[in-house]
XYZ file of C-alpha atoms in Angstrom:
712
model
C 79.054 -54.253 -50.973
C 79.508 -51.663 -47.993
C 78.003 -49.098 -50.363
C 74.845 -51.177 -51.283
C 71.478 -51.198 -49.012
C 71.229 -54.738 -47.900
C 68.026 -56.847 -47.229
C 67.213 -57.495 -43.573
C 68.093 -61.238 -42.940
C 65.761 -61.347 -39.912
C 62.634 -63.324 -40.054
C 59.354 -61.660 -39.274
C 58.316 -61.364 -35.771
C 54.408 -61.714 -36.501
C 52.284 -62.796 -39.227
C 51.641 -60.553 -42.103
C 47.740 -60.488 -41.106
C 46.275 -59.727 -37.935
C 45.263 -63.078 -36.946
C 46.413 -64.363 -33.402
C 49.189 -66.788 -32.889
C 49.310 -69.483 -30.216
C 52.231 -71.245 -28.954
C 54.073 -70.342 -32.078
C 51.659 -71.845 -34.740
C 49.073 -70.296 -36.814
C 45.641 -70.660 -35.639
C 42.700 -71.229 -38.361
C 40.032 -68.886 -38.360
C 36.832 -70.050 -37.058
C 33.696 -68.845 -38.851
C 31.566 -69.719 -36.035
C 28.357 -71.909 -36.392
C 27.311 -72.839 -39.727
C 24.200 -70.935 -41.008
C 21.601 -72.488 -43.543
C 18.414 -71.216 -44.911
C 15.067 -72.604 -44.400
C 15.394 -75.208 -47.308
C 18.600 -76.610 -45.479
C 20.874 -74.966 -48.210
C 24.260 -73.616 -46.956
C 23.677 -69.750 -46.699
C 26.762 -68.662 -48.440
C 25.842 -64.939 -47.521
C 26.215 -65.605 -44.026
C 29.872 -66.527 -44.537
C 30.376 -63.884 -46.597
C 29.233 -61.273 -44.187
C 31.358 -62.921 -41.426
C 34.295 -62.709 -43.662
C 33.949 -58.962 -44.358
C 33.455 -58.439 -40.678
C 36.707 -60.149 -39.679
C 38.608 -57.921 -42.513
C 40.715 -56.533 -40.044
C 42.676 -54.100 -42.171
C 40.470 -54.453 -45.294
C 37.557 -52.388 -42.948
C 38.607 -49.423 -44.341
C 38.187 -50.697 -47.935
C 34.635 -52.144 -47.109
C 33.453 -48.478 -45.864
C 35.120 -47.006 -48.949
C 32.978 -49.353 -51.268
C 29.671 -48.259 -49.907
C 27.425 -46.941 -52.641
C 27.393 -43.045 -52.879
C 24.275 -41.042 -51.818
C 22.496 -40.538 -48.626
C 21.737 -44.414 -47.919
C 24.423 -46.579 -46.566
C 24.573 -50.314 -45.880
C 26.763 -52.704 -44.151
C 29.634 -55.004 -45.638
C 27.065 -57.855 -45.366
C 24.227 -55.970 -46.649
C 26.443 -55.103 -49.820
C 27.474 -58.859 -50.462
C 23.665 -59.899 -50.294
C 22.608 -57.299 -52.713
C 24.838 -58.072 -55.494
C 26.671 -61.411 -54.522
C 29.386 -59.955 -56.730
C 32.642 -62.087 -56.737
C 36.078 -61.119 -57.276
C 36.191 -61.165 -60.824
C 32.785 -58.915 -61.234
C 30.789 -62.198 -61.926
C 27.267 -60.899 -60.654
C 25.298 -63.995 -59.909
C 22.005 -62.096 -59.591
C 22.517 -60.570 -63.000
C 22.907 -64.173 -64.681
C 19.737 -65.588 -62.801
C 17.717 -62.643 -63.893
C 18.891 -63.222 -67.625
C 17.937 -66.906 -67.237
C 14.666 -66.471 -65.722
C 13.735 -63.598 -68.308
C 14.921 -66.084 -71.074
C 12.329 -68.573 -69.669
C 9.534 -66.084 -70.358
C 9.160 -64.529 -66.880
C 8.217 -60.709 -67.069
C 9.908 -58.105 -65.628
C 6.793 -57.745 -63.065
C 7.515 -61.047 -61.323
C 8.563 -61.817 -58.260
C 12.380 -61.674 -59.175
C 11.922 -58.488 -60.750
C 10.408 -57.149 -57.874
C 12.716 -58.614 -55.364
C 15.681 -57.050 -57.581
C 14.400 -53.817 -57.295
C 14.215 -53.946 -53.579
C 17.601 -55.335 -53.216
C 16.655 -58.486 -51.591
C 17.844 -62.030 -51.741
C 16.375 -64.885 -53.866
C 16.564 -67.903 -51.917
C 16.335 -71.408 -53.175
C 12.742 -71.819 -51.977
C 11.865 -68.570 -54.137
C 13.746 -70.243 -57.098
C 11.856 -73.496 -56.845
C 8.500 -71.428 -56.401
C 9.176 -69.400 -59.655
C 10.176 -72.484 -61.696
C 6.825 -74.201 -60.471
C 4.909 -71.043 -61.526
C 6.628 -71.109 -64.971
C 5.919 -74.811 -65.415
C 2.212 -74.366 -64.855
C 2.337 -71.172 -67.254
C 3.912 -73.578 -69.898
C 1.319 -76.327 -69.377
C -1.333 -73.693 -70.052
C -0.418 -73.832 -73.752
C 0.129 -71.727 -76.407
C -2.537 -69.879 -78.727
C -2.250 -68.108 -82.200
C -2.994 -64.475 -82.891
C -3.734 -63.349 -86.181
C -2.720 -59.698 -87.318
C -3.952 -58.078 -90.611
C -3.513 -54.454 -92.055
C 0.185 -54.399 -92.187
C -0.059 -54.681 -95.809
C -1.465 -51.313 -96.177
C 1.165 -49.901 -94.283
C 4.319 -47.560 -95.440
C 6.461 -50.063 -93.983
C 5.051 -52.920 -96.722
C 7.496 -51.409 -99.064
C 10.495 -52.860 -97.211
C 12.414 -56.042 -98.331
C 10.652 -57.801 -95.690
C 7.539 -56.602 -96.266
C 7.435 -54.728 -93.097
C 7.456 -57.744 -90.714
C 10.285 -57.050 -88.809
C 9.154 -53.359 -88.004
C 5.687 -54.739 -87.233
C 7.053 -57.112 -84.794
C 9.352 -54.842 -82.986
C 6.204 -52.338 -82.785
C 4.333 -55.018 -80.962
C 7.404 -55.659 -78.580
C 7.576 -52.394 -77.549
C 3.441 -51.946 -77.108
C 3.437 -55.457 -74.942
C 6.621 -55.601 -73.471
C 7.059 -59.202 -74.992
C 10.436 -60.371 -75.596
C 11.983 -60.674 -78.952
C 12.019 -64.579 -78.736
C 8.184 -64.700 -78.163
C 7.284 -62.956 -81.201
C 10.075 -63.262 -84.194
C 10.782 -67.231 -83.557
C 7.053 -68.014 -83.418
C 5.635 -65.994 -86.366
C 4.846 -66.827 -89.929
C 2.978 -65.083 -92.791
C -0.062 -66.439 -94.427
C -1.072 -64.354 -97.328
C -2.097 -61.147 -95.891
C -1.873 -62.073 -92.367
C 0.877 -62.657 -89.853
C 0.284 -65.202 -87.486
C 2.221 -65.263 -83.958
C 2.313 -68.305 -81.569
C 2.481 -66.753 -77.744
C 1.585 -68.066 -74.416
C -2.145 -67.923 -73.616
C -1.809 -65.206 -70.708
C -0.050 -62.949 -73.509
C -2.946 -63.069 -75.851
C -4.791 -60.109 -73.993
C -1.611 -58.092 -74.459
C -1.823 -58.363 -78.086
C -5.655 -58.244 -78.639
C -5.929 -54.880 -76.804
C -3.762 -53.299 -79.566
C -6.226 -53.974 -82.063
C -7.369 -50.730 -83.813
C -3.910 -49.560 -83.200
C -2.049 -47.460 -85.977
C 1.257 -48.962 -87.557
C 3.144 -46.923 -90.109
C -0.170 -45.294 -91.391
C -2.334 -48.228 -91.548
C -4.750 -49.703 -88.749
C -4.126 -53.066 -87.439
C -6.902 -55.806 -86.909
C -5.731 -58.272 -84.124
C -7.850 -60.946 -83.001
C -7.314 -64.834 -81.464
C -6.704 -67.125 -84.652
C -9.255 -69.587 -83.069
C -12.246 -67.079 -83.563
C -13.244 -67.773 -79.997
C -13.863 -65.613 -77.077
C -12.171 -67.885 -74.577
C -8.749 -69.045 -75.799
C -8.045 -70.701 -72.556
C -8.033 -74.303 -72.303
C -11.213 -76.108 -71.038
C -12.299 -79.617 -69.939
C -15.393 -79.271 -72.239
C -15.959 -81.404 -75.310
C -14.418 -79.724 -78.545
C -17.029 -78.062 -80.396
C -17.441 -76.092 -83.505
C -18.319 -72.322 -83.875
C -22.248 -73.366 -84.238
C -21.939 -75.809 -80.992
C -21.517 -79.220 -82.880
C -19.214 -81.483 -81.246
C -16.195 -82.593 -83.152
C -17.074 -86.149 -83.570
C -20.122 -84.816 -85.672
C -17.959 -82.906 -87.732
C -15.872 -85.894 -88.673
C -18.898 -87.627 -89.486
C -19.989 -84.918 -91.328
C -16.848 -84.565 -93.529
C -16.995 -88.369 -94.298
C -20.418 -87.731 -95.784
C -19.209 -85.001 -97.569
C -16.557 -86.701 -99.307
C -18.732 -89.544 -99.991
C -21.264 -86.948 -101.658
C -18.390 -85.653 -103.758
C -17.149 -88.714 -104.872
C -17.735 -89.997 -108.605
C -17.022 -93.726 -108.385
C -17.666 -94.374 -112.399
C -14.807 -91.824 -112.926
C -13.074 -92.428 -109.661
C -12.900 -88.586 -109.339
C -13.077 -86.673 -106.070
C -14.550 -83.591 -106.535
C -13.356 -80.810 -104.083
C -14.261 -77.896 -106.328
C -15.727 -74.711 -104.899
C -15.588 -75.506 -101.235
C -16.156 -72.180 -100.136
C -19.653 -72.100 -101.538
C -20.650 -75.647 -100.352
C -23.732 -75.096 -97.975
C -23.037 -78.079 -95.600
C -19.316 -76.715 -94.897
C -20.746 -73.342 -94.396
C -23.278 -74.652 -91.893
C -20.235 -76.185 -89.848
C -18.653 -72.691 -89.496
C -15.575 -73.976 -91.455
C -15.007 -70.644 -93.048
C -15.674 -68.168 -89.931
C -12.052 -68.034 -89.464
C -8.787 -68.622 -91.005
C -7.822 -71.409 -88.703
C -10.693 -73.588 -89.614
C -10.302 -72.752 -93.314
C -6.548 -73.681 -93.418
C -7.289 -76.935 -91.436
C -10.204 -77.820 -93.594
C -8.483 -79.836 -96.361
C -5.817 -81.581 -93.919
C -9.032 -82.721 -92.220
C -10.480 -84.013 -95.532
C -7.266 -85.977 -96.357
C -7.256 -87.455 -92.834
C -10.783 -88.667 -93.271
C -9.801 -90.189 -96.419
C -6.931 -92.063 -94.775
C -9.609 -93.787 -92.788
C -11.393 -94.348 -95.958
C -8.709 -95.699 -98.420
C -6.236 -97.490 -95.407
C -3.653 -98.722 -98.158
C -1.549 -97.382 -100.731
C -2.921 -99.903 -103.011
C -6.634 -98.599 -102.487
C -5.973 -95.004 -102.720
C -4.154 -95.622 -106.144
C -7.081 -97.868 -107.598
C -10.038 -95.880 -105.786
C -8.803 -92.030 -106.668
C -7.588 -91.425 -110.243
C -8.649 -87.779 -110.298
C -8.968 -84.919 -108.068
C -10.553 -81.471 -108.771
C -9.717 -78.231 -106.808
C -11.343 -75.887 -109.309
C -12.685 -72.593 -108.220
C -11.309 -72.449 -104.531
C -9.565 -69.183 -104.738
C -6.065 -70.741 -104.289
C -2.867 -68.452 -104.506
C -0.865 -71.201 -103.515
C -1.209 -74.705 -102.889
C 0.124 -74.549 -99.068
C -3.375 -75.315 -97.870
C -3.782 -78.451 -100.047
C -0.097 -79.760 -100.216
C -1.505 -82.601 -98.258
C -3.001 -83.910 -101.271
C 0.642 -85.253 -102.585
C 1.011 -87.412 -99.361
C -2.348 -88.921 -99.548
C -2.964 -89.474 -103.144
C 0.627 -89.856 -104.629
C -0.460 -91.947 -107.750
C -3.018 -89.492 -108.798
C -3.328 -89.384 -112.718
C -5.737 -86.304 -113.217
C -5.657 -82.909 -111.164
C -7.759 -80.062 -111.921
C -6.574 -76.604 -110.580
C -8.428 -74.115 -112.921
C -10.060 -70.995 -111.874
C -7.509 -70.316 -109.111
C -5.565 -67.387 -108.314
C -2.088 -69.047 -109.035
C 0.079 -66.279 -110.228
C 3.458 -68.215 -110.564
C 5.122 -71.592 -110.683
C 6.301 -70.786 -107.139
C 2.675 -71.147 -106.301
C 2.840 -74.614 -107.173
C 6.104 -75.651 -106.556
C 5.506 -77.620 -103.233
C 4.212 -80.641 -105.721
C 7.554 -80.322 -107.681
C 8.358 -83.941 -108.643
C 5.385 -85.226 -106.791
C 2.402 -87.399 -108.456
C 4.900 -89.475 -110.580
C 2.094 -90.917 -112.366
C 0.471 -87.578 -113.411
C -1.021 -87.706 -117.104
C -3.200 -84.546 -117.092
C -3.175 -81.206 -115.557
C -5.629 -78.308 -115.834
C -4.286 -74.732 -114.826
C -7.093 -72.825 -117.241
C -8.392 -69.638 -115.478
C -5.313 -68.603 -113.527
C -3.122 -65.588 -113.829
C -0.247 -68.071 -114.213
C -1.096 -68.403 -118.147
C -0.434 -64.759 -118.784
C 2.128 -63.948 -116.224
C 4.466 -67.039 -117.006
C 4.290 -67.672 -120.723
C 6.928 -70.415 -120.673
C 5.347 -72.557 -117.642
C 4.365 -75.144 -119.842
C 8.270 -76.255 -120.490
C 8.905 -76.070 -116.692
C 5.856 -78.471 -116.052
C 7.197 -80.963 -118.479
C 10.341 -81.364 -116.454
C 8.622 -81.510 -113.178
C 6.059 -84.431 -114.546
C 7.693 -86.772 -116.947
C 4.469 -88.567 -117.685
C 2.452 -85.450 -118.268
C 0.482 -85.900 -121.461
C -2.176 -83.405 -121.445
C -2.129 -79.633 -120.418
C -5.300 -77.813 -120.247
C -6.756 -80.179 -122.693
C -4.209 -79.913 -125.093
C -1.768 -82.878 -125.783
C 1.811 -81.878 -124.921
C 3.239 -85.435 -125.414
C 2.798 -88.094 -127.591
C 2.861 -92.071 -126.578
C 6.248 -92.003 -128.509
C 7.595 -88.976 -126.844
C 6.541 -90.529 -123.314
C 8.566 -93.663 -124.198
C 11.506 -91.916 -125.203
C 11.561 -90.056 -121.922
C 11.162 -92.858 -119.902
C 14.054 -94.313 -121.984
C 16.078 -91.276 -121.014
C 15.215 -91.497 -117.146
C 16.182 -94.902 -117.230
C 19.726 -95.657 -115.832
C 22.880 -96.270 -117.950
C 23.817 -99.461 -116.560
C 20.715 -101.879 -116.453
C 19.812 -104.193 -113.859
C 20.453 -107.649 -114.543
C 18.838 -110.938 -113.332
C 20.421 -113.082 -110.892
C 23.966 -114.708 -111.622
C 23.476 -118.199 -110.421
C 26.653 -120.227 -111.295
C 25.951 -123.463 -109.554
C 28.391 -126.512 -109.096
C 26.745 -130.096 -109.619
C 23.413 -128.524 -108.453
C 24.524 -128.173 -105.041
C 23.433 -124.656 -104.605
C 19.968 -125.258 -105.742
C 19.246 -128.321 -103.530
C 20.523 -126.534 -100.766
C 18.164 -123.672 -101.485
C 15.281 -126.043 -101.964
C 15.948 -127.813 -98.545
C 16.840 -124.801 -96.481
C 13.964 -122.412 -96.504
C 11.209 -125.174 -96.019
C 13.360 -126.248 -93.094
C 13.847 -122.854 -91.698
C 10.122 -122.336 -91.586
C 9.007 -125.450 -90.311
C 11.687 -127.604 -88.710
C 14.871 -125.484 -87.682
C 16.223 -128.186 -85.565
C 16.317 -130.750 -88.246
C 17.974 -127.889 -90.646
C 20.770 -127.210 -87.882
C 21.489 -131.096 -87.705
C 21.597 -131.408 -91.370
C 23.664 -128.539 -92.706
C 25.436 -127.142 -89.226
C 28.328 -128.193 -87.528
C 30.256 -127.197 -84.247
C 32.271 -124.706 -86.150
C 29.437 -122.905 -88.281
C 28.763 -119.565 -87.196
C 25.600 -117.372 -87.403
C 24.735 -113.528 -87.133
C 21.900 -111.311 -87.334
C 21.772 -107.796 -88.185
C 19.024 -105.064 -88.337
C 18.631 -102.367 -90.427
C 15.614 -100.030 -89.115
C 16.472 -97.103 -91.440
C 16.058 -99.150 -94.933
C 13.467 -97.532 -97.420
C 10.090 -99.293 -96.954
C 7.928 -100.336 -99.778
C 4.994 -98.342 -100.912
C 2.375 -100.653 -99.755
C 3.829 -100.676 -96.204
C 4.258 -96.690 -96.005
C 1.063 -96.112 -95.011
C 1.015 -98.569 -92.179
C 2.474 -98.535 -89.006
C 6.342 -100.142 -88.999
C 6.637 -103.540 -87.111
C 8.637 -103.250 -84.031
C 12.192 -105.133 -83.907
C 11.715 -106.133 -80.288
C 12.280 -109.817 -80.787
C 15.516 -109.219 -82.952
C 17.241 -105.883 -81.338
C 18.997 -108.186 -78.565
C 20.559 -110.394 -81.216
C 21.598 -107.630 -83.638
C 25.067 -107.409 -84.521
C 24.828 -104.159 -86.544
C 28.261 -102.940 -86.659
C 27.309 -99.305 -86.982
C 25.617 -99.375 -83.591
C 28.048 -101.699 -81.679
C 31.231 -100.236 -81.151
C 32.989 -102.429 -78.430
C 34.742 -105.175 -79.717
C 33.457 -107.812 -77.141
C 29.804 -106.977 -77.765
C 30.592 -107.371 -81.446
C 32.092 -110.900 -80.753
C 29.363 -112.039 -78.434
C 26.841 -111.709 -81.010
C 28.497 -114.396 -83.313
C 26.995 -117.441 -82.504
C 29.236 -120.429 -83.045
C 28.019 -124.266 -83.063
C 24.670 -125.764 -83.416
C 23.434 -125.032 -80.186
C 24.242 -121.650 -79.861
C 22.589 -121.076 -83.106
C 19.469 -123.083 -81.882
C 19.238 -120.980 -78.929
C 19.283 -117.896 -81.057
C 16.832 -119.266 -83.594
C 14.487 -120.345 -80.895
C 14.297 -116.678 -79.548
C 12.999 -115.150 -82.848
C 9.664 -115.489 -84.179
C 8.735 -118.436 -86.601
C 8.628 -117.552 -90.403
C 6.839 -118.398 -93.647
C 8.680 -117.641 -96.934
C 7.088 -117.631 -100.161
C 7.140 -120.449 -102.383
C 10.347 -120.609 -104.619
C 8.051 -120.921 -107.804
C 7.265 -117.347 -106.860
C 10.574 -116.342 -108.811
C 9.743 -112.401 -108.644
C 9.856 -112.351 -104.915
C 13.189 -113.960 -104.853
C 16.830 -112.953 -106.192
C 19.194 -115.832 -105.695
C 22.785 -115.703 -106.897
C 25.422 -118.107 -106.575
C 29.152 -118.199 -106.998
C 32.351 -120.408 -106.219
C 34.245 -119.122 -103.283
C 38.074 -120.460 -102.716
C 40.211 -120.386 -99.522
C 37.900 -122.062 -97.198
C 39.216 -123.748 -94.446
C 39.320 -127.331 -94.018
C 37.248 -128.669 -90.801
C 39.273 -131.840 -90.782
C 42.350 -130.190 -91.212
C 43.626 -132.964 -93.570
C 44.253 -130.864 -96.804
C 47.421 -129.015 -97.024
C 45.858 -126.122 -99.052
C 42.383 -124.399 -99.106
C 39.160 -125.699 -100.281
C 36.686 -123.954 -102.442
C 32.852 -123.841 -101.926
C 29.819 -122.058 -102.822
C 28.557 -118.369 -101.745
C 24.766 -117.876 -101.899
C 23.438 -114.217 -101.888
C 19.523 -114.287 -101.107
C 17.232 -111.398 -101.166
C 13.543 -111.860 -100.503
C 10.800 -111.609 -98.041
C 9.093 -113.557 -95.305
C 5.937 -113.073 -92.877
C 6.153 -113.818 -89.338
C 3.370 -116.214 -88.060
C 1.394 -116.696 -84.854
C 1.868 -120.523 -84.402
C -1.547 -120.614 -82.173
C -3.563 -119.163 -84.663
C -1.846 -119.477 -88.032
C -2.018 -116.069 -88.593
C 0.515 -114.268 -90.610
C 1.551 -110.930 -89.064
C 4.504 -108.587 -89.896
C 6.038 -108.734 -93.223
C 9.742 -108.172 -93.688
C 12.389 -108.267 -96.204
C 15.679 -109.799 -95.991
C 19.336 -110.464 -97.395
C 20.658 -113.829 -96.517
C 24.468 -114.812 -97.360
C 25.276 -118.329 -96.684
C 28.983 -119.927 -97.424
C 28.803 -123.716 -98.114
C 31.853 -125.866 -97.888
C 32.789 -129.425 -97.392
C 32.094 -131.041 -94.077
C 33.320 -133.967 -92.015
C 30.299 -136.134 -90.864
C 27.858 -134.123 -93.426
C 28.692 -133.926 -96.990
C 27.720 -130.214 -97.422
C 27.982 -128.002 -94.263
C 27.429 -124.219 -93.603
C 30.438 -122.252 -92.981
C 28.890 -118.832 -92.367
C 25.320 -117.772 -92.236
C 24.696 -113.917 -92.157
C 21.016 -112.769 -91.839
C 20.165 -109.147 -92.370
C 16.801 -107.829 -91.771
C 14.700 -104.819 -92.784
C 11.400 -103.206 -93.223
C 9.434 -104.653 -96.236
C 10.608 -102.876 -99.354
C 8.873 -105.269 -102.103
C 10.736 -106.907 -104.903
C 11.341 -103.814 -107.543
C 14.823 -103.330 -106.800
C 16.032 -106.522 -108.348
C 13.713 -106.404 -111.663
C 15.680 -106.722 -114.590
C 15.733 -103.888 -117.366
C 15.982 -104.209 -120.945
C 17.926 -101.271 -122.541
C 16.893 -100.254 -126.196
C 13.986 -98.823 -127.974
C 13.595 -101.189 -130.525
C 14.111 -104.205 -128.004
C 11.932 -102.665 -125.022
C 9.258 -105.103 -124.157
C 5.644 -103.626 -123.448
C 4.481 -107.333 -122.206
C 2.344 -107.615 -119.373
C 1.556 -111.215 -119.482
C 2.176 -113.048 -116.389
C 5.224 -115.388 -116.217
C 4.356 -119.486 -116.288
C 3.737 -120.825 -112.876
C 6.692 -123.037 -112.783
C 9.752 -120.838 -113.574
C 13.373 -121.929 -113.372
C 15.075 -120.910 -110.216
C 18.568 -120.705 -112.077
C 20.187 -120.817 -115.281
C 22.780 -123.529 -115.183
C 24.184 -123.323 -119.048
C 24.997 -120.009 -119.086
C 28.276 -119.309 -120.997
C 30.614 -117.150 -118.819
C 30.035 -113.417 -119.891
C 26.343 -113.999 -121.021
C 24.413 -110.733 -120.697
C 27.792 -108.715 -119.132
C 29.316 -105.941 -121.091
C 32.797 -106.685 -122.603
C 35.153 -105.075 -124.603
C 34.481 -105.409 -128.308
C 30.382 -106.250 -127.683
C 28.112 -103.880 -129.019
C 25.307 -102.379 -127.277
C 22.717 -104.474 -129.804
C 24.541 -107.765 -128.754
C 24.257 -106.980 -125.276
C 20.412 -106.115 -125.506
C 20.125 -109.363 -127.439
C 21.679 -111.390 -124.755
C 19.688 -109.879 -122.082
C 16.596 -110.964 -124.094
C 17.398 -114.214 -124.602
C 17.940 -114.477 -120.505
C 14.533 -113.033 -119.894
C 12.972 -115.423 -122.247
C 14.467 -118.161 -120.785
C 13.764 -117.268 -117.349
C 10.161 -117.096 -118.383
C 9.952 -120.142 -120.354
C 12.271 -122.554 -118.842
C 14.067 -123.099 -122.095
C 17.605 -123.337 -122.733
C 19.510 -120.388 -124.368
C 19.573 -121.732 -127.659
C 16.249 -122.363 -127.836
C 15.197 -118.791 -126.447
C 17.340 -117.455 -129.116
C 15.513 -119.297 -131.832
C 11.899 -117.985 -130.434
C 13.336 -114.410 -130.288
C 14.876 -114.670 -133.842
C 11.457 -115.768 -135.367
C 9.456 -113.191 -133.583
C 11.521 -110.095 -134.697
C 13.536 -109.754 -131.115
C 10.238 -109.086 -129.315
C 9.335 -110.794 -125.755
C 5.843 -110.646 -126.626
C 6.113 -112.392 -130.006
C 8.876 -114.977 -128.340
C 6.158 -115.747 -125.652
C 3.362 -116.201 -128.167
C 5.455 -118.347 -130.240
C 6.273 -120.390 -127.248
C 2.848 -120.958 -126.172
C 2.071 -122.054 -129.752
C 4.751 -124.870 -129.835
C 5.430 -125.824 -126.163
C 3.561 -128.813 -126.274
C 5.318 -130.073 -129.118
C 8.718 -129.332 -127.749
C 11.139 -132.194 -126.836
C 12.328 -132.341 -122.864
C 16.014 -131.583 -124.024
C 14.628 -128.083 -124.890
C 14.006 -127.211 -121.361
C 16.419 -126.733 -118.280
C 17.207 -129.577 -116.432
C 16.925 -129.437 -112.535
C 19.187 -131.476 -110.343
C 17.588 -134.194 -107.969
C 17.193 -133.420 -104.754
């Protein structure tokens, strides 16, 4: 140990820094009075300058860090100039980057201040943001650029677009995001959306040469003044926009043939009325013409049914179309179109009309004669037949016979057929309940509660706002759910257990309170069976409300799909139409013979009843009858043996199809299954023949041939 250097064990006689000691304790350094800027914010630079001035032994380092050159500045000035922290995080650089991304050019206040190494205060930042907001409110404009297709850069893989945008950015000092993210190609034109103040920067480049080609650059609106104005909107010839709408409506009426239900939109470019409006003076008006026409059509034909019945054919002949991009709105306005004429246009490939792929689900005739497509794509017919399964005539030539259409329709049918409702009642309890329930729910909910609900009955309501809507309601504004949403127990929306439990209403009083808060309804008549799908089955393991039974009890579960309309009680007017799915579990009661154990109601936008329409499989047994069913149709089938109409081991497809036909005839006529079987046998197993045979003999049939209904 004696040969080793031992460290000193004495405590230090003074602190490591140059700070003073008072009475043996370390004294905090005082920063003096706190300085704030004129907005009341803490002036961090002042504190930094004071800290640097107190540096003691660090003053030499501060002096050494001064910028090289003839100009010198103090430590406080250095901090104010860059505000750079110990980890080299430059706040001003970040601030410049953020403001630059917000669209502020390098010549604004911030850039000028940075060049002079001055500090941007909070007041300056707020002022800059206000200026940016006012600039954003000024709106955006579009500029169309032509001529680049003739340049040498057009041979590039992107058609020279990338090089053209880079050229414009260099010449106008616009940032990359101002052009590349807001640009699109329309034919031989490149359309760029920019801020209104940036439009002159681009238009001054009109006539510049890019890659050997002269550019044509002009505002897309075709007006001299692209700034916003409070003056009424006018067309190029000075007509107010309202007059234009009336003119377009008159144009459509003049082009409509009510006898053939044909809307003739051919040769629009040569129509004197449209030319007078100045529609074809600029690319913008030209591209907006067809959407405007479709919007006027929406005002004339306000429902999907009116459109399907009013317009069967549309002609777009001779409009020089090289793509359907400008007329694609036709598929949204008239989806049930049957005849379409696209002849004498410039369609060169199937990609030009791919936007209508799988559209027009009822299209029967298509004309494409006079298009380059016929020569350049010899096999286009095969592709069109796949796109349009109902297409019969192409360019005036029959491409599908009625038999082929029928076979195509059968191939499109799903492999598992849609069966009719399975109603397995017990002693007529389910049917009697249904016949009492919905009239009571519509007209006297209190009496209904007292009849079928007790203190242990539960009710819950759920709303599905994303369910598909029916075709009839697709063109109308979706009804709101304001009266239901507070009661909804949609488990996909409610995640908290307490919220889920609070929306289960138990007992007559809580259920009555809930029912009183939702609008009154009117359901369709049960005799209109096409609007109802009602299933009934037994359900085991129900609790005994009296607690006298040692085992569980059996009951019935009713699954009901249908629709209703809300009603304004004061006026008696039916308002919103909705679809519903309701599941009700019935069990034995104490004071009542049948009680509702559980009632779950799910509401959605109206979707029609096509989802539960039964289908019949098999070409030989397919019915083409469109005769309406009798007025009084059976609500249920009480004498259906188990397994009837259901696939089973050992049952052939033909046997299954016959069973489905028997069930369908029984539903339409009210006959028992054995009598329906006889009708089909005598008519060669066609529904048309069976219904005709029934109409001929129904007056002579005995009552035992028909299904019996339980007394209510």
